[in-house]
Short mmCIF file of C-alpha atoms in Angstrom, two decimals:
data_model
loop_
_atom_site.label_atom_id
_atom_site.label_comp_id
_atom_site.label_asym_id
_atom_site.label_seq_id
_atom_site.Cartn_x
_atom_site.Cartn_y
_atom_site.Cartn_z
CA MET A 23 0.15 0.07 -0.05
CA THR A 24 1.34 3.53 -0.94
CA SER A 25 2.64 5.53 2.32
CA VAL A 26 0.93 8.68 3.43
CA PRO A 27 2.87 11.42 2.84
CA ASP A 28 3.82 13.61 6.06
CA ARG A 29 1.17 16.25 5.40
CA PRO A 30 -2.52 16.73 5.74
CA LEU A 31 -4.74 16.29 2.54
CA ARG A 32 -5.71 19.18 0.90
CA LEU A 33 -9.24 18.97 -0.30
CA ALA A 34 -11.27 21.92 -1.83
CA ILE A 35 -15.12 21.77 -1.83
CA ILE A 36 -16.61 24.23 -4.34
CA GLY A 37 -20.11 25.02 -2.92
CA ALA A 38 -21.20 25.92 1.02
CA GLY A 39 -24.73 24.85 0.74
CA PRO A 40 -25.91 21.77 3.06
CA ALA A 41 -24.34 19.36 0.43
CA GLY A 42 -20.71 20.83 0.68
CA VAL A 43 -20.81 21.67 4.40
CA TYR A 44 -22.02 17.89 4.93
CA THR A 45 -19.68 16.38 2.83
CA ALA A 46 -17.13 17.97 4.72
CA ASP A 47 -18.21 17.23 8.05
CA LEU A 48 -18.79 13.76 7.44
CA LEU A 49 -15.22 13.57 6.05
CA THR A 50 -13.87 15.01 8.95
CA LYS A 51 -15.66 12.36 11.14
CA ALA A 52 -14.77 9.59 8.93
CA GLU A 53 -12.56 6.76 10.07
CA ARG A 54 -8.81 7.47 8.37
CA ASP A 55 -5.37 7.18 8.93
CA PHE A 56 -4.37 10.61 7.72
CA GLU A 57 -4.84 14.31 8.41
CA LEU A 58 -7.07 16.68 6.27
CA SER A 59 -7.23 20.32 5.50
CA ILE A 60 -10.44 21.73 3.91
CA ASP A 61 -11.19 24.63 2.21
CA LEU A 62 -14.71 25.18 1.63
CA PHE A 63 -15.36 27.90 -1.31
CA ASP A 64 -18.55 29.55 -2.47
CA ARG A 65 -19.36 32.45 -5.06
CA TYR A 66 -21.21 34.46 -2.55
CA PRO A 67 -19.87 36.12 0.58
CA ALA A 68 -22.12 34.14 2.82
CA PRO A 69 -22.63 30.28 3.58
CA TYR A 70 -25.34 28.14 3.34
CA GLY A 71 -26.31 27.94 -0.36
CA LEU A 72 -29.84 27.25 -1.08
CA ILE A 73 -30.79 27.33 2.71
CA ARG A 74 -30.21 31.27 2.87
CA TYR A 75 -31.00 31.62 -1.07
CA GLY A 76 -33.50 29.05 -2.16
CA VAL A 77 -35.91 28.45 1.16
CA ALA A 78 -38.99 30.58 2.02
CA PRO A 79 -38.18 32.89 4.45
CA ASP A 80 -41.00 31.89 6.86
CA HIS A 81 -39.98 28.23 6.56
CA PRO A 82 -40.19 26.90 10.01
CA ARG A 83 -37.21 24.22 9.41
CA ILE A 84 -34.53 27.02 8.27
CA LYS A 85 -33.42 28.11 11.74
CA GLY A 86 -32.73 24.39 12.88
CA ILE A 87 -31.01 23.74 9.41
CA VAL A 88 -28.85 27.03 9.79
CA LYS A 89 -27.80 26.34 13.37
CA ALA A 90 -26.57 22.56 12.42
CA LEU A 91 -24.62 23.99 9.55
CA HIS A 92 -23.40 26.66 11.57
CA LYS A 93 -22.09 24.36 14.00
CA VAL A 94 -19.95 22.56 11.59
CA LEU A 95 -18.41 25.78 10.22
CA ASP A 96 -17.94 27.15 13.70
CA ARG A 97 -15.48 24.25 14.77
CA GLY A 98 -12.64 25.94 13.15
CA ASP A 99 -11.42 22.50 11.29
CA ILE A 100 -13.17 23.77 7.78
CA ARG A 101 -12.09 26.97 6.17
CA PHE A 102 -14.69 29.08 4.40
CA LEU A 103 -13.61 31.16 1.55
CA GLY A 104 -16.63 33.23 0.07
CA GLY A 105 -16.99 35.59 -2.64
CA VAL A 106 -14.95 33.07 -4.74
CA ASP A 107 -16.36 32.62 -8.26
CA PHE A 108 -15.22 29.01 -9.39
CA GLY A 109 -14.41 29.21 -13.22
CA THR A 110 -13.48 33.09 -13.08
CA ASP A 111 -11.24 33.41 -9.71
CA LEU A 112 -9.97 30.14 -9.60
CA THR A 113 -9.92 27.39 -12.34
CA LEU A 114 -9.63 23.67 -12.01
CA GLU A 115 -6.21 23.78 -12.94
CA ASP A 116 -5.74 26.13 -10.20
CA LEU A 117 -7.24 23.93 -7.77
CA ARG A 118 -4.99 20.85 -9.10
CA ARG A 119 -1.84 22.70 -8.13
CA HIS A 120 -2.96 23.69 -4.67
CA TYR A 121 -5.02 20.64 -3.40
CA ASP A 122 -5.01 16.92 -3.84
CA ALA A 123 -8.68 16.33 -4.30
CA VAL A 124 -11.55 18.66 -5.36
CA VAL A 125 -15.67 17.85 -4.54
CA VAL A 126 -17.91 19.91 -6.73
CA SER A 127 -21.35 20.83 -4.66
CA THR A 128 -22.45 23.50 -6.75
CA GLY A 129 -26.22 22.34 -6.67
CA ALA A 130 -28.84 23.79 -9.07
CA ILE A 131 -29.92 26.99 -8.87
CA ARG A 132 -31.88 27.52 -12.74
CA ASP A 133 -35.23 26.84 -13.55
CA ALA A 134 -36.09 23.83 -15.52
CA ASP A 135 -37.30 24.41 -18.89
CA LEU A 136 -41.12 24.65 -19.56
CA ASP A 137 -41.79 23.41 -23.23
CA VAL A 138 -45.18 25.28 -24.11
CA PRO A 139 -46.01 28.43 -26.40
CA GLY A 140 -45.96 31.85 -24.95
CA VAL A 141 -43.59 30.99 -22.16
CA ASP A 142 -41.45 33.90 -22.96
CA LEU A 143 -44.22 36.56 -22.84
CA GLU A 144 -43.43 39.42 -20.36
CA GLY A 145 -44.96 38.22 -17.10
CA SER A 146 -44.00 34.45 -17.33
CA PHE A 147 -41.42 33.88 -14.82
CA GLY A 148 -39.03 31.01 -13.38
CA ALA A 149 -39.84 29.91 -9.58
CA ALA A 150 -36.21 30.22 -9.01
CA GLU A 151 -35.94 33.66 -10.09
CA PHE A 152 -38.43 35.04 -7.50
CA VAL A 153 -37.06 32.77 -4.86
CA SER A 154 -33.98 34.26 -5.45
CA TRP A 155 -35.48 38.07 -5.37
CA TYR A 156 -37.55 37.49 -2.11
CA ASP A 157 -34.68 35.53 -0.52
CA GLY A 158 -32.26 38.54 -0.91
CA HIS A 159 -29.81 37.21 -3.46
CA PRO A 160 -26.72 39.82 -4.04
CA ASP A 161 -27.06 38.96 -8.14
CA VAL A 162 -30.66 39.53 -8.77
CA PRO A 163 -32.46 42.75 -9.47
CA ARG A 164 -33.82 44.64 -6.22
CA HIS A 165 -37.18 45.30 -8.10
CA TRP A 166 -39.95 42.64 -8.88
CA PRO A 167 -42.84 43.33 -11.03
CA LEU A 168 -45.73 42.39 -8.93
CA THR A 169 -48.49 44.04 -10.84
CA ALA A 170 -50.93 40.76 -11.30
CA ARG A 171 -54.38 40.54 -9.60
CA GLU A 172 -54.21 36.58 -10.85
CA VAL A 173 -51.64 34.72 -10.74
CA ALA A 174 -50.83 31.12 -11.92
CA VAL A 175 -48.25 28.68 -10.41
CA ILE A 176 -47.47 25.61 -12.25
CA GLY A 177 -46.23 22.35 -10.38
CA ASN A 178 -47.23 20.39 -7.28
CA GLY A 179 -43.62 20.47 -5.12
CA ASN A 180 -42.61 22.38 -2.30
CA VAL A 181 -40.97 25.46 -4.14
CA ALA A 182 -44.56 25.89 -5.68
CA LEU A 183 -46.12 26.24 -2.58
CA ASP A 184 -43.85 28.23 -1.03
CA VAL A 185 -44.08 30.63 -4.23
CA ALA A 186 -47.60 30.56 -3.93
CA ARG A 187 -47.71 31.00 -0.10
CA MET A 188 -45.16 33.96 -0.61
CA LEU A 189 -47.49 35.62 -3.28
CA SER A 190 -50.53 35.27 -1.50
CA LYS A 191 -49.52 36.24 2.13
CA HIS A 192 -49.60 39.70 3.22
CA ALA A 193 -46.35 41.44 3.60
CA GLU A 194 -46.67 42.75 6.92
CA ASP A 195 -47.10 39.03 8.15
CA LEU A 196 -43.69 38.59 6.59
CA LEU A 197 -41.91 41.04 8.77
CA VAL A 198 -41.05 38.79 11.53
CA THR A 199 -38.94 37.10 8.93
CA GLU A 200 -35.68 38.19 8.04
CA ILE A 201 -36.79 39.63 4.41
CA PRO A 202 -35.07 42.81 3.22
CA GLU A 203 -36.83 45.98 3.08
CA ASN A 204 -36.74 46.27 -0.62
CA VAL A 205 -38.72 42.70 -0.83
CA TYR A 206 -41.37 43.78 1.87
CA ALA A 207 -42.06 47.19 -0.30
CA GLY A 208 -42.57 44.95 -3.39
CA LEU A 209 -44.76 42.58 -1.53
CA ALA A 210 -46.68 45.25 0.05
CA SER A 211 -47.45 46.90 -3.39
CA SER A 212 -49.00 43.83 -5.05
CA PRO A 213 -52.64 43.86 -5.88
CA VAL A 214 -52.70 40.36 -6.01
CA THR A 215 -56.13 38.56 -5.13
CA ASP A 216 -56.03 35.32 -6.51
CA VAL A 217 -53.29 32.67 -6.72
CA HIS A 218 -53.91 29.40 -8.83
CA VAL A 219 -51.52 26.26 -8.10
CA PHE A 220 -51.74 23.61 -10.85
CA GLY A 221 -50.82 19.98 -10.72
CA ARG A 222 -50.65 17.76 -13.48
CA ARG A 223 -51.61 14.74 -11.60
CA GLY A 224 -54.04 14.12 -8.70
CA PRO A 225 -54.04 14.53 -4.93
CA ALA A 226 -52.39 11.51 -4.23
CA GLN A 227 -49.84 12.19 -6.44
CA VAL A 228 -48.38 15.41 -5.46
CA LYS A 229 -44.46 16.00 -4.58
CA PHE A 230 -45.04 18.43 -1.61
CA THR A 231 -44.71 17.31 1.91
CA PRO A 232 -47.22 17.57 4.71
CA LEU A 233 -45.33 20.37 6.44
CA GLU A 234 -45.33 22.64 3.22
CA LEU A 235 -48.96 21.60 2.90
CA ARG A 236 -50.26 22.49 6.32
CA GLU A 237 -48.32 25.82 6.22
CA LEU A 238 -50.71 27.13 3.84
CA ALA A 239 -53.32 26.99 6.31
CA HIS A 240 -51.70 29.32 8.37
CA SER A 241 -51.94 32.48 6.13
CA ARG A 242 -54.13 35.20 7.41
CA ASP A 243 -56.90 36.61 5.37
CA VAL A 244 -56.15 33.97 2.70
CA ASP A 245 -58.84 31.46 1.78
CA ILE A 246 -58.10 28.10 0.56
CA VAL A 247 -60.37 27.08 -2.42
CA LEU A 248 -60.42 23.41 -3.71
CA TYR A 249 -62.56 21.75 -6.51
CA PRO A 250 -64.63 18.66 -6.14
CA GLU A 251 -64.14 17.41 -9.84
CA ASP A 252 -60.17 17.21 -8.75
CA PHE A 253 -60.74 14.75 -6.42
CA GLU A 254 -60.58 11.67 -8.38
CA PHE A 255 -58.79 8.43 -7.31
CA ASP A 256 -57.68 5.40 -9.32
CA ALA A 257 -56.59 2.08 -8.37
CA ALA A 258 -52.96 3.13 -7.82
CA SER A 259 -54.04 6.58 -5.78
CA GLU A 260 -56.44 4.47 -3.56
CA GLU A 261 -53.52 2.04 -2.88
CA ALA A 262 -50.89 5.08 -2.25
CA ALA A 263 -53.20 6.50 0.15
CA THR A 264 -53.89 3.12 2.45
CA THR A 265 -50.15 2.22 2.27
CA ASN A 266 -48.22 5.02 2.38
CA ASN A 267 -48.22 7.51 5.49
CA GLN A 268 -47.17 10.86 3.49
CA VAL A 269 -49.53 10.36 0.93
CA LYS A 270 -52.41 9.52 3.34
CA THR A 271 -51.67 12.54 5.57
CA MET A 272 -51.90 14.63 2.83
CA VAL A 273 -54.83 13.49 1.07
CA GLY A 274 -56.77 13.39 4.63
CA THR A 275 -55.41 16.98 4.55
CA LEU A 276 -56.86 18.19 1.29
CA THR A 277 -60.10 16.09 1.51
CA ASN A 278 -60.87 17.79 5.07
CA TRP A 279 -60.03 20.99 3.41
CA LEU A 280 -62.58 20.41 0.62
CA MET A 281 -65.47 19.24 3.07
CA GLU A 282 -64.73 22.02 5.23
CA GLN A 283 -64.97 24.53 2.52
CA GLU A 284 -68.91 24.61 2.64
CA ASP A 285 -68.82 25.91 6.28
CA ARG A 286 -66.20 28.57 5.51
CA PRO A 287 -67.41 32.11 5.00
CA GLY A 288 -65.10 32.58 1.84
CA THR A 289 -64.57 36.71 3.03
CA ALA A 290 -60.96 36.95 3.09
CA SER A 291 -59.20 39.24 0.97
CA ARG A 292 -57.39 36.90 -1.13
CA ARG A 293 -57.59 33.11 -2.51
CA LEU A 294 -55.17 30.37 -3.07
CA HIS A 295 -56.55 27.58 -5.44
CA LEU A 296 -55.23 24.14 -5.55
CA HIS A 297 -56.12 22.88 -8.81
CA PHE A 298 -55.29 18.91 -9.70
CA LEU A 299 -55.30 16.92 -12.94
CA GLN A 300 -54.27 19.84 -15.18
CA GLN A 301 -51.70 20.44 -17.60
CA PRO A 302 -50.36 23.62 -19.23
CA VAL A 303 -50.76 23.77 -22.62
CA GLU A 304 -50.10 27.62 -23.91
CA ILE A 305 -49.53 30.76 -21.79
CA LEU A 306 -51.87 33.22 -23.45
CA GLY A 307 -50.63 36.85 -24.46
CA ALA A 308 -51.90 40.26 -25.33
CA ASP A 309 -49.60 42.73 -26.36
CA GLY A 310 -46.43 40.91 -25.46
CA ALA A 311 -47.51 40.14 -22.07
CA VAL A 312 -49.19 37.37 -20.11
CA ALA A 313 -53.11 37.52 -20.42
CA GLY A 314 -54.16 33.92 -19.42
CA LEU A 315 -53.34 30.36 -19.18
CA ARG A 316 -54.75 27.58 -21.30
CA MET A 317 -54.80 24.33 -19.45
CA GLU A 318 -55.96 20.87 -20.39
CA ARG A 319 -57.91 18.49 -18.15
CA MET A 320 -56.34 15.13 -17.43
CA GLU A 321 -57.58 11.73 -16.26
CA LEU A 322 -55.86 9.12 -14.30
CA ASP A 323 -54.98 6.07 -15.96
CA GLY A 324 -55.47 3.57 -13.04
CA THR A 325 -51.63 3.57 -12.38
CA GLY A 326 -51.48 6.67 -11.14
CA ASN A 327 -50.47 8.31 -14.34
CA VAL A 328 -52.36 10.60 -16.31
CA THR A 329 -53.56 11.07 -20.29
CA GLY A 330 -55.18 13.98 -21.88
CA THR A 331 -58.92 14.55 -21.91
CA GLY A 332 -59.07 17.12 -24.91
CA GLU A 333 -60.89 19.26 -22.85
CA TYR A 334 -59.57 22.86 -22.44
CA THR A 335 -59.85 25.81 -19.70
CA ASP A 336 -58.95 29.36 -20.13
CA TYR A 337 -57.66 30.99 -16.73
CA PRO A 338 -57.62 34.91 -16.75
CA VAL A 339 -54.11 35.12 -14.87
CA GLN A 340 -51.72 38.25 -15.77
CA ALA A 341 -48.40 36.30 -14.57
CA VAL A 342 -47.38 32.69 -14.65
CA TYR A 343 -44.41 31.38 -12.43
CA ARG A 344 -43.32 27.59 -13.25
CA ALA A 345 -42.27 25.95 -10.58
CA ILE A 346 -41.71 22.33 -11.91
CA GLY A 347 -38.13 21.96 -10.96
CA TYR A 348 -34.47 23.06 -10.65
CA HIS A 349 -31.77 22.28 -13.04
CA GLY A 350 -27.96 22.25 -12.86
CA SER A 351 -25.40 24.31 -14.56
CA PRO A 352 -22.34 23.58 -16.13
CA VAL A 353 -19.48 23.65 -14.27
CA PRO A 354 -16.28 24.70 -15.86
CA GLY A 355 -13.53 22.16 -16.79
CA LEU A 356 -15.99 19.80 -16.26
CA ALA A 357 -18.18 17.20 -18.64
CA TYR A 358 -21.87 18.15 -18.17
CA ASP A 359 -25.09 16.08 -18.89
CA ALA A 360 -27.19 19.06 -20.22
CA GLY A 361 -30.40 16.41 -20.26
CA ARG A 362 -30.16 16.09 -16.52
CA GLY A 363 -28.56 19.17 -15.49
CA VAL A 364 -25.47 16.98 -13.50
CA VAL A 365 -21.95 16.87 -13.68
CA PRO A 366 -21.52 12.87 -15.20
CA ASN A 367 -20.45 10.90 -12.36
CA GLU A 368 -20.34 7.17 -10.96
CA ALA A 369 -21.22 7.15 -7.37
CA GLY A 370 -19.52 10.69 -7.07
CA ARG A 371 -16.62 10.14 -8.85
CA VAL A 372 -16.96 12.36 -12.10
CA LEU A 373 -16.57 11.48 -15.51
CA ASP A 374 -14.71 13.14 -18.47
CA GLU A 375 -16.56 13.13 -22.05
CA ALA A 376 -15.42 9.59 -22.82
CA GLY A 377 -16.82 8.16 -19.93
CA ALA A 378 -13.60 7.99 -17.97
CA VAL A 379 -12.92 8.75 -14.10
CA VAL A 380 -11.31 12.03 -13.46
CA PRO A 381 -8.72 11.18 -10.86
CA GLY A 382 -9.27 13.10 -7.81
CA VAL A 383 -12.41 15.23 -8.79
CA TYR A 384 -16.14 13.93 -7.21
CA ALA A 385 -19.26 15.68 -6.83
CA SER A 386 -21.79 15.71 -4.09
CA GLY A 387 -25.33 17.18 -3.95
CA TRP A 388 -27.57 18.15 -6.75
CA ILE A 389 -24.96 18.49 -9.32
CA LYS A 390 -24.40 15.03 -8.68
CA ARG A 391 -27.82 13.41 -8.83
CA GLY A 392 -30.13 15.96 -10.08
CA PRO A 393 -32.37 18.54 -7.95
CA VAL A 394 -34.56 15.72 -6.05
CA GLY A 395 -34.87 14.70 -2.33
CA LEU A 396 -34.94 16.86 0.77
CA ILE A 397 -31.90 17.47 3.24
CA GLY A 398 -31.79 14.16 4.56
CA HIS A 399 -30.95 12.93 1.15
CA THR A 400 -28.16 15.01 0.86
CA LYS A 401 -26.22 13.28 3.84
CA GLY A 402 -26.54 10.13 2.37
CA ASP A 403 -25.46 11.13 -0.73
CA ALA A 404 -22.43 13.01 0.61
CA LEU A 405 -21.48 9.85 2.62
CA GLU A 406 -21.56 8.01 -1.06
CA THR A 407 -18.93 10.56 -2.47
CA ILE A 408 -16.73 10.42 0.54
CA GLY A 409 -16.57 6.43 0.55
CA CYS A 410 -15.31 6.92 -2.86
CA LEU A 411 -12.79 9.73 -1.90
CA LEU A 412 -11.78 7.53 0.81
CA GLU A 413 -11.09 4.36 -1.49
CA ASP A 414 -8.99 6.55 -3.69
CA GLN A 415 -7.02 8.06 -0.82
CA PRO A 416 -3.71 6.21 -1.45
CA GLY A 417 -3.45 7.93 -4.82
CA LEU A 418 -4.83 11.33 -4.11
CA TRP A 419 -1.46 13.19 -2.71
CA THR A 420 -0.79 15.16 -6.09
CA ALA A 421 -0.81 18.87 -5.27
CA GLN A 422 2.43 20.81 -6.18
CA ASP A 423 1.93 23.66 -4.12
CA PRO A 424 0.13 22.43 -1.05
CA ASP A 425 0.54 25.43 1.63
CA GLU A 426 -2.45 26.66 3.00
CA GLN A 427 -1.48 30.20 2.69
CA ALA A 428 -0.43 29.55 -1.01
CA VAL A 429 -4.28 29.74 -2.42
CA LEU A 430 -4.95 33.00 -0.33
CA ASP A 431 -1.93 34.53 -1.96
CA LEU A 432 -3.27 33.77 -5.23
CA LEU A 433 -6.54 35.03 -4.81
CA THR A 434 -4.85 38.41 -3.12
CA ALA A 435 -2.83 38.66 -6.55
CA ARG A 436 -5.91 38.25 -8.58
CA GLY A 437 -8.01 40.84 -6.78
CA VAL A 438 -10.58 38.59 -5.04
CA GLU A 439 -12.01 40.08 -2.30
CA TYR A 440 -12.74 37.05 -0.69
CA THR A 441 -14.37 36.57 2.62
CA THR A 442 -13.73 33.85 5.56
CA TRP A 443 -15.92 32.48 8.51
CA GLU A 444 -14.81 35.38 10.75
CA GLY A 445 -16.38 37.62 8.19
CA TRP A 446 -19.62 35.91 8.25
CA LEU A 447 -19.86 35.98 11.98
CA ALA A 448 -19.31 39.83 11.26
CA LEU A 449 -21.84 39.96 8.76
CA ASP A 450 -24.47 37.67 11.02
CA ALA A 451 -24.01 39.93 13.97
CA HIS A 452 -24.41 42.96 11.36
CA GLU A 453 -28.06 41.41 10.43
CA LEU A 454 -28.87 40.41 13.68
CA ALA A 455 -28.49 44.07 14.50
CA LEU A 456 -30.37 45.61 11.91
CA GLY A 457 -33.06 43.17 13.26
CA ALA A 458 -32.92 44.78 16.74
CA ALA A 459 -32.90 48.18 15.22
CA ALA A 460 -36.06 47.15 13.23
CA THR A 461 -37.76 45.91 16.16
CA ALA A 462 -37.13 49.05 17.97
CA THR A 463 -38.83 51.42 15.56
CA GLY A 464 -41.43 48.98 13.95
CA PRO A 465 -44.46 47.09 14.56
CA VAL A 466 -43.01 43.67 15.00
CA GLU A 467 -40.14 41.87 16.47
CA ARG A 468 -37.41 41.06 13.70
CA GLU A 469 -34.77 38.62 14.44
CA ARG A 470 -32.55 40.01 11.85
CA VAL A 471 -32.89 41.98 8.48
CA LYS A 472 -30.84 40.26 5.38
CA VAL A 473 -28.21 42.45 3.58
CA VAL A 474 -28.54 42.10 0.13
CA PRO A 475 -26.23 43.94 -1.99
CA ARG A 476 -23.06 41.94 -2.69
CA GLU A 477 -20.38 44.86 -1.86
CA ASP A 478 -22.21 45.72 1.15
CA MET A 479 -21.99 42.08 2.39
CA VAL A 480 -18.14 42.02 1.17
CA ARG A 481 -17.36 45.13 3.03
CA ILE A 482 -18.97 44.06 6.18
CA SER A 483 -17.24 40.57 6.47
CA ARG A 484 -13.63 41.93 5.49
CA ALA A 485 -13.86 44.81 8.01
CA GLY A 486 -15.02 42.27 10.59
#
């Protein structure tokens, strides 16, 4: 067996979201006979990736996940380097010089395509873009065109429900979250009265979770509207609703809401409509802007899948949000599967265009397996990847310049204003102070207010 060199294995992880942090954490805890030196890079000045910029701010699980990630990075055995754009500030060739192995955990941040006429009309949006806006992403415009009274959201996953909830919720009820002032002002100006969520299959086939569904009922002055004709159940649906606890819970919740609907006064100023068994056919336009959405009625085929009926309904909406999934982006220097939006790999070992293993390069998270699954799946996925890395460990010591200071000197020489974990702690404290100030002068208690402009994030982080 190859002897272990008398220095730590240098590992670079690209992406400081859950996948990157879990990969680093699990590797530090793995049984091994060598020391580790891990640098965790991210293109944003702050860590946490999709948890900071991809989850609705009123989601109850955010704080718990952030606390867990914070605990890992605060130990001091994983170095965070933010504000570093892989492919521009550092290339794969640079990383190979300074590190023995590289793990790509860049996730998936853009919307999957929806191939229907009218998708490019003004007022047709990708859900990922909207999520980035209301989460205070530093690289998106500060303003969002919230001018529609009637809105459609296409999709039946958690993101679709997040988007629908954020669109229908009253802005003042979001002041208790960390939304920045520009997001509050935008949502407060919205004239929305009706938000329609469309799913292609039936209530037993939805992709959201019970927690997300139940959150809809917590919005003040928003009526949930359901339609009896959507509650069709074929043999596969009936079986799923009796054998799968999650499906049983969701079908039960929806069915109860439907039955209770007759007894509700229906006097809220806003309505959130849940439609099932409807497939988008065309986004209708007028003068270059969204004026409606044409949907085809679907029917279950006995297996839980659906077929079209040829019956169409036009909904008068002025904005359409497609929430049909995320899609990964190419990673500079690596092969890319455009169809799946992933870096080709075998169990986490990255492959080249010819299908051969790229030595010392691995993938973890959504860029590895596609944008499916919850946080728990990310941990299992990371375990598989580090298993391969540990198996390959004897041949990984390849860095020509492994000194920890060397990569910092390179970034400085290139004029990269990188941020550190200590910088994040300073930014974190600043956002908490903004929350305290807003609490002192505003109508509600605010734990924090998120800083949006990248230049401010960098300035505050580097000053700290």
